[in-house]
Coordinates of N, CA and C in Angstrom, one line a residue:
M13 N -47.0 8.2 21.1 CA -47.0 6.6 21.3 C -48.3 6.4 21.0
S14 N -48.7 5.4 20.0 CA -50.1 5.0 19.6 C -50.0 3.3 20.0
S15 N -51.2 3.2 20.3 CA -51.8 1.6 20.8 C -52.8 1.1 19.9
L16 N -52.8 -0.1 19.9 CA -53.6 -0.9 19.1 C -54.1 -1.8 19.9
I17 N -55.4 -2.5 20.3 CA -55.9 -3.6 20.9 C -56.5 -4.6 19.8
I18 N -55.9 -5.8 19.7 CA -56.5 -6.8 18.9 C -57.0 -7.9 19.8
Y19 N -58.1 -8.1 19.6 CA -58.8 -9.0 20.8 C -60.0 -9.9 19.9
F20 N -60.1 -11.1 20.7 CA -61.2 -12.0 20.3 C -62.0 -12.0 21.5
S21 N -63.4 -12.1 21.3 CA -64.4 -12.4 22.6 C -65.6 -13.1 21.9
R22 N -66.2 -13.9 22.8 CA -67.5 -14.2 22.1 C -68.4 -14.3 23.3
A23 N -69.7 -13.8 22.9 CA -70.9 -13.9 23.5 C -71.7 -15.2 23.9
D24 N -72.9 -15.3 23.9 CA -73.7 -16.2 24.0 C -73.5 -17.3 25.3
E25 N -73.4 -18.5 25.2 CA -73.3 -19.1 26.5 C -71.9 -19.4 26.7
N26 N -71.5 -18.7 28.1 CA -70.0 -18.9 28.5 C -69.9 -19.7 29.7
Y27 N -68.9 -20.4 29.8 CA -68.6 -21.1 30.9 C -68.7 -20.6 32.2
A28 N -69.4 -20.9 33.1 CA -69.6 -20.3 34.4 C -70.2 -19.1 34.5
V29 N -70.7 -18.6 33.4 CA -71.3 -17.1 33.4 C -72.7 -17.2 33.0
G30 N -72.9 -18.3 32.1 CA -74.4 -18.5 31.6 C -74.3 -17.5 30.2
Y31 N -75.4 -17.3 29.8 CA -75.8 -16.7 28.5 C -75.5 -15.0 28.6
I32 N -74.6 -14.5 27.9 CA -74.2 -13.2 27.9 C -74.3 -12.5 26.6
E33 N -74.8 -11.3 26.6 CA -74.9 -10.6 25.3 C -73.5 -10.0 24.7
K34 N -72.5 -9.9 25.7 CA -71.3 -9.5 25.2 C -70.1 -10.1 25.8
G35 N -69.3 -10.7 25.1 CA -68.0 -11.5 25.6 C -67.3 -10.9 26.8
N36 N -66.7 -11.6 27.8 CA -66.0 -11.0 28.7 C -64.9 -10.2 28.3
T37 N -64.1 -10.8 27.2 CA -62.8 -10.3 26.9 C -63.2 -8.9 26.2
E38 N -64.4 -8.7 25.6 CA -64.9 -7.3 25.3 C -64.9 -6.3 26.0
Y39 N -65.5 -6.7 27.3 CA -65.5 -5.8 28.3 C -64.1 -5.2 28.7
I40 N -63.1 -6.1 28.7 CA -61.8 -5.8 29.1 C -61.3 -5.0 27.8
A41 N -61.4 -5.4 26.7 CA -61.0 -4.4 25.8 C -61.6 -3.0 25.6
E42 N -62.7 -2.9 26.1 CA -63.3 -1.7 26.1 C -62.8 -0.8 27.2
F43 N -62.4 -1.4 28.3 CA -61.8 -0.7 29.4 C -60.3 -0.2 28.9
V44 N -59.6 -1.2 28.2 CA -58.4 -0.6 27.7 C -58.5 0.4 26.9
K45 N -59.3 0.4 25.9 CA -59.6 1.5 24.7 C -59.8 2.7 25.7
E46 N -60.7 2.9 26.6 CA -61.0 4.0 27.5 C -59.9 4.6 28.3
L47 N -59.2 3.9 28.8 CA -58.0 4.0 29.5 C -57.0 4.4 28.8
T48 N -56.6 4.0 27.6 CA -55.3 4.2 26.7 C -55.6 5.2 25.5
D49 N -56.8 5.2 25.1 CA -57.2 5.8 23.6 C -56.7 5.0 22.6
A50 N -56.6 3.7 22.8 CA -56.1 2.8 21.8 C -57.1 2.7 20.6
D51 N -56.5 2.4 19.5 CA -57.6 1.8 18.5 C -58.0 0.3 18.7
I52 N -59.0 0.0 18.3 CA -59.2 -1.3 18.4 C -59.8 -2.3 17.3
F53 N -59.4 -3.3 17.3 CA -59.8 -4.4 16.3 C -60.2 -5.7 16.7
K54 N -61.5 -6.2 16.5 CA -62.1 -7.1 16.9 C -61.9 -8.3 16.0
V55 N -61.4 -9.4 16.3 CA -61.2 -10.6 15.5 C -62.5 -11.4 15.4
E56 N -63.0 -11.6 14.4 CA -64.5 -12.2 14.5 C -64.3 -13.6 13.4
P57 N -64.8 -14.8 13.8 CA -64.5 -15.7 13.1 C -65.4 -15.9 11.9
A58 N -64.9 -16.2 10.6 CA -65.7 -16.5 9.3 C -67.0 -16.9 9.6
V59 N -66.9 -18.0 10.3 CA -68.1 -18.6 10.5 C -68.4 -18.7 12.1
P60 N -69.4 -18.1 12.4 CA -69.8 -17.8 13.9 C -69.9 -19.2 14.6
Y61 N -69.4 -19.4 15.8 CA -69.6 -20.4 16.6 C -71.2 -20.6 17.1
A62 N -71.3 -21.9 17.6 CA -72.6 -22.1 17.8 C -73.0 -21.2 19.1
K63 N -74.2 -20.9 19.5 CA -74.5 -20.3 21.0 C -74.3 -20.8 22.1
D64 N -74.6 -22.5 22.0 CA -74.5 -23.2 23.4 C -73.0 -23.4 23.5
Y65 N -72.5 -23.6 25.0 CA -71.1 -23.7 25.1 C -70.5 -25.0 24.6
N66 N -71.0 -26.1 25.0 CA -70.6 -27.4 24.5 C -70.4 -27.6 23.0
T67 N -71.3 -27.0 22.4 CA -70.9 -27.1 20.9 C -70.0 -26.1 20.2
C68 N -69.9 -25.3 20.8 CA -68.8 -24.0 20.3 C -67.5 -24.6 20.9
I69 N -67.3 -25.3 22.0 CA -66.0 -26.0 22.2 C -65.8 -27.2 21.3
K70 N -66.6 -27.8 20.8 CA -66.4 -28.6 19.9 C -65.8 -28.0 18.5
E71 N -66.6 -27.1 18.2 CA -66.2 -26.4 16.8 C -64.9 -25.8 16.9
A72 N -64.5 -24.9 18.3 CA -63.3 -24.4 18.4 C -62.1 -25.5 18.3
K73 N -62.4 -26.6 18.9 CA -61.3 -27.7 18.6 C -61.0 -28.0 17.2
Q74 N -62.0 -28.1 16.6 CA -61.8 -28.3 15.1 C -61.1 -27.3 14.3
R75 N -61.1 -26.2 14.9 CA -60.4 -24.9 14.2 C -59.1 -24.7 14.7
V76 N -58.5 -25.3 15.6 CA -57.2 -25.2 15.9 C -56.1 -25.5 14.9
G77 N -55.6 -24.3 14.5 CA -54.6 -24.2 13.4 C -55.3 -24.0 12.0
N78 N -56.6 -23.7 12.1 CA -56.9 -23.4 10.8 C -58.5 -22.8 11.2
A79 N -58.3 -21.5 11.7 CA -59.5 -20.9 12.1 C -59.6 -19.5 11.5
P80 N -60.4 -19.8 10.0 CA -60.4 -18.4 9.2 C -61.3 -17.4 10.0
V81 N -60.8 -16.1 9.7 CA -61.4 -15.1 10.3 C -62.2 -14.0 9.2
R82 N -63.1 -13.3 9.7 CA -63.8 -12.4 8.7 C -62.9 -11.3 8.1
E83 N -62.3 -10.6 9.0 CA -61.3 -9.8 8.4 C -59.8 -9.9 9.1
K84 N -58.9 -9.5 8.6 CA -57.4 -9.6 8.9 C -56.7 -8.3 8.8
L85 N -56.0 -7.9 9.9 CA -55.5 -6.6 9.6 C -54.1 -7.0 8.9
A86 N -53.7 -6.0 7.7 CA -52.4 -6.2 6.9 C -51.3 -5.4 7.4
D87 N -51.5 -4.3 8.3 CA -50.3 -3.6 8.7 C -50.5 -3.1 10.2
I88 N -49.7 -3.2 11.0 CA -49.6 -2.6 12.4 C -48.5 -1.7 12.5
S89 N -48.1 -1.2 11.4 CA -46.7 -0.1 11.4 C -46.9 1.0 12.2
A90 N -48.2 1.5 12.1 CA -48.5 2.8 12.9 C -48.7 2.7 14.4
Y91 N -48.3 1.5 14.8 CA -48.5 1.3 16.5 C -47.2 0.9 17.1
D92 N -47.0 1.4 18.3 CA -45.9 1.1 19.3 C -46.2 -0.1 20.1
T93 N -47.4 0.0 20.5 CA -47.9 -1.0 21.7 C -49.1 -1.6 21.0
I94 N -49.0 -3.1 21.2 CA -50.1 -3.8 20.7 C -50.8 -4.8 21.9
F95 N -51.9 -4.5 22.2 CA -52.6 -5.2 23.5 C -53.2 -6.6 22.6
V96 N -52.8 -7.8 23.2 CA -53.3 -9.1 22.6 C -54.4 -9.5 23.5
M97 N -55.5 -9.8 23.2 CA -56.5 -9.9 24.3 C -57.3 -11.3 23.6
S98 N -57.7 -12.3 24.6 CA -58.5 -13.4 24.4 C -58.7 -14.3 25.5
P99 N -59.9 -14.9 25.3 CA -60.3 -15.8 26.5 C -59.2 -17.0 26.1
I100 N -59.1 -17.7 27.4 CA -58.1 -19.0 27.5 C -59.0 -20.2 26.9
Y101 N -58.6 -20.7 25.8 CA -59.1 -21.8 25.2 C -58.0 -23.1 25.3
W102 N -58.1 -24.1 25.9 CA -57.1 -25.0 26.2 C -55.6 -24.5 26.3
G103 N -55.6 -23.8 27.3 CA -54.2 -23.2 27.7 C -53.6 -22.1 26.8
T104 N -54.3 -21.3 26.2 CA -53.8 -20.4 25.2 C -54.9 -19.6 24.6
Y105 N -54.7 -18.8 23.7 CA -55.6 -17.9 23.1 C -56.3 -18.8 22.2
A106 N -57.7 -18.0 21.7 CA -58.7 -18.6 20.7 C -58.0 -18.8 19.5
P107 N -58.2 -19.8 18.8 CA -57.6 -20.5 17.7 C -57.7 -19.0 16.5
E108 N -58.8 -18.3 16.5 CA -58.8 -17.4 15.6 C -57.7 -16.1 15.8
M109 N -57.2 -16.1 17.1 CA -56.0 -15.1 17.4 C -55.0 -15.5 16.6
E110 N -54.7 -16.8 16.4 CA -53.3 -17.1 15.6 C -53.5 -16.7 14.3
T111 N -54.7 -16.9 13.8 CA -55.0 -16.4 12.3 C -54.7 -15.0 12.2
A112 N -55.1 -14.2 13.2 CA -55.4 -12.9 13.0 C -53.9 -12.1 13.4
L113 N -53.0 -13.0 14.1 CA -51.5 -12.4 14.3 C -50.5 -12.8 13.4
K114 N -50.9 -14.0 12.9 CA -49.8 -14.7 12.0 C -49.6 -13.5 10.8
G115 N -48.3 -13.5 10.5 CA -47.9 -12.6 9.4 C -47.9 -11.2 9.6
L116 N -48.3 -10.8 10.8 CA -47.9 -9.4 11.0 C -46.4 -9.1 11.4
D117 N -45.9 -7.9 11.1 CA -44.7 -7.3 11.6 C -44.6 -6.9 13.0
F118 N -44.1 -7.5 13.9 CA -44.0 -7.2 15.3 C -42.7 -6.6 15.7
A119 N -41.6 -6.7 14.8 CA -40.5 -6.1 15.0 C -40.5 -4.8 15.8
G120 N -39.9 -4.8 17.0 CA -39.9 -3.5 17.5 C -41.1 -3.1 18.5
K121 N -42.0 -3.7 18.3 CA -43.3 -3.4 19.1 C -43.4 -4.0 20.4
T122 N -44.2 -3.4 21.3 CA -44.4 -3.8 22.6 C -45.7 -4.5 22.7
V123 N -45.7 -5.8 23.2 CA -46.9 -6.4 23.0 C -47.3 -6.7 24.5
R124 N -48.5 -6.4 25.1 CA -49.2 -6.5 26.3 C -50.3 -7.6 26.1
V125 N -50.3 -8.5 26.8 CA -51.2 -9.7 26.9 C -52.1 -9.8 28.0
I126 N -53.5 -10.0 27.6 CA -54.5 -10.0 28.7 C -55.5 -11.1 28.3
C127 N -55.9 -11.9 29.2 CA -56.9 -12.9 29.0 C -58.1 -12.8 29.9
T128 N -59.1 -13.6 29.6 CA -60.0 -13.8 30.3 C -60.1 -15.4 30.8
H129 N -60.5 -15.7 31.6 CA -60.5 -17.4 32.0 C -61.4 -17.6 33.2
E130 N -61.6 -19.0 33.5 CA -62.3 -19.4 34.5 C -61.6 -20.3 35.4
G131 N -60.4 -20.1 35.7 CA -59.6 -20.9 36.6 C -58.4 -21.1 36.0
S132 N -57.7 -20.7 34.9 CA -56.5 -21.3 34.2 C -55.7 -20.1 34.4
G133 N -56.0 -18.8 34.8 CA -55.1 -17.7 34.5 C -54.4 -17.7 33.1
L134 N -53.2 -17.0 33.1 CA -52.6 -16.9 31.7 C -52.5 -18.0 31.1
A135 N -52.2 -19.2 31.7 CA -51.9 -20.6 31.2 C -50.7 -20.2 30.1
N136 N -50.8 -20.7 28.9 CA -49.6 -20.5 27.9 C -49.7 -19.3 27.2
M137 N -50.7 -18.4 27.3 CA -50.8 -17.5 26.3 C -49.7 -16.6 26.4
V138 N -48.8 -16.1 27.4 CA -47.7 -15.1 27.0 C -46.7 -16.0 26.2
S139 N -46.3 -17.1 26.6 CA -45.3 -17.8 25.9 C -45.6 -18.0 24.3
D140 N -46.9 -18.5 24.0 CA -47.4 -18.4 22.9 C -47.7 -17.3 22.0
V141 N -47.8 -16.2 22.4 CA -47.7 -14.8 22.1 C -46.4 -14.4 21.6
K142 N -45.6 -14.9 22.6 CA -44.2 -14.6 22.0 C -43.6 -15.2 20.9
K143 N -44.2 -16.3 20.9 CA -43.7 -17.0 19.5 C -44.2 -16.5 18.2
I144 N -45.5 -16.2 18.2 CA -46.2 -15.9 17.1 C -46.0 -14.3 16.7
C145 N -45.6 -13.6 17.8 CA -45.4 -12.2 17.6 C -43.8 -11.9 17.5
A146 N -43.2 -12.9 16.7 CA -41.8 -12.6 16.7 C -41.1 -11.0 16.5
G147 N -40.2 -11.0 17.2 CA -39.2 -9.7 17.0 C -39.9 -8.6 18.1
A148 N -41.2 -9.0 18.7 CA -41.9 -7.9 19.7 C -41.1 -8.2 21.0
N149 N -41.2 -7.0 22.0 CA -41.0 -7.1 23.2 C -42.3 -7.4 24.0
V150 N -42.3 -8.8 24.2 CA -43.6 -9.4 25.1 C -43.4 -9.0 26.5
D151 N -44.4 -8.2 27.2 CA -44.4 -8.0 28.4 C -44.7 -9.4 29.2
A152 N -43.6 -9.8 30.1 CA -43.8 -11.2 30.7 C -45.2 -11.2 31.7
K153 N -45.6 -10.1 32.1 CA -46.5 -9.7 33.2 C -47.7 -9.6 32.7
G154 N -48.4 -10.5 31.9 CA -49.8 -10.5 31.3 C -50.9 -10.1 32.3
L155 N -52.1 -9.8 32.0 CA -53.0 -9.7 32.8 C -54.2 -10.7 32.7
A156 N -54.3 -11.4 33.8 CA -55.3 -12.4 33.7 C -56.8 -12.0 34.4
I157 N -57.9 -12.1 33.8 CA -59.1 -11.7 34.7 C -60.1 -12.8 34.4
Q158 N -60.5 -13.2 35.8 CA -61.6 -14.1 35.6 C -62.9 -13.5 34.8
G159 N -63.4 -14.4 33.8 CA -64.4 -14.2 33.1 C -65.8 -13.5 33.7
S160 N -66.0 -14.3 34.9 CA -67.3 -13.9 35.8 C -67.0 -12.5 36.4
Q161 N -65.8 -12.0 36.3 CA -65.4 -10.7 37.2 C -65.2 -9.7 35.9
A162 N -65.4 -10.0 34.8 CA -64.9 -9.1 33.6 C -65.6 -7.7 33.8
K163 N -66.8 -7.8 33.9 CA -67.5 -6.3 33.9 C -67.2 -5.4 35.0
N164 N -66.5 -6.1 36.1 CA -66.3 -5.3 37.3 C -64.9 -5.1 37.5
S165 N -63.9 -5.1 36.6 CA -62.7 -5.2 36.7 C -61.9 -3.9 36.0
K166 N -62.7 -2.8 35.9 CA -62.0 -1.6 35.2 C -60.7 -1.1 36.1
Q167 N -60.9 -1.2 37.5 CA -59.8 -0.6 38.2 C -58.7 -1.6 38.2
K168 N -59.0 -3.0 38.1 CA -57.9 -3.9 38.0 C -57.0 -3.6 36.6
V169 N -57.7 -3.4 35.6 CA -57.2 -3.2 34.4 C -56.3 -1.7 34.8
A170 N -57.0 -0.5 35.0 CA -56.4 0.6 35.2 C -54.8 0.4 36.2
D171 N -55.0 -0.5 37.2 CA -53.7 -0.5 38.0 C -52.6 -1.3 37.2
W172 N -53.1 -2.3 36.4 CA -52.1 -3.0 35.5 C -51.6 -2.3 34.7
L173 N -52.5 -1.3 33.9 CA -52.0 -0.4 32.7 C -50.8 0.4 33.4
K174 N -50.8 0.7 34.6 CA -49.8 1.6 35.1 C -48.3 1.0 35.3
K175 N -48.5 -0.4 35.5 CA -47.0 -1.2 35.7 C -46.5 -1.2 34.4

């Protein structure tokens, strides 16, 4: 069984965490990779966000529905399980995740959802992933990790992966 992690993460100034060199979701993606030996693909915006949080939020709102990415996966047929990971932006995944996932063939795949947040939990991310990953078996029990706890959540991730 082969797995793939598709994730978006942003460093720089983060809500409730301050300036960070690595995004919170990236820590979680690295834990999943280490624990499952999955392949990994980082979704990156075609135009990087501003480093300060408030400007980044304004930019991200403008990209909803049209968030170009630097590179897009063309084929996920070699994978049985796909981990979809993102920070929560306005109740769902970051706008770039929609661009990254749209058009991929998820038929027969198992999709597991993980998010980082600062109070919203999974919000609508699982239901939105179900919509965009048509044909996939999306695990209803996603994992939500508070961003400020991300660096220290390896055991929480390991426990969730066993479920």
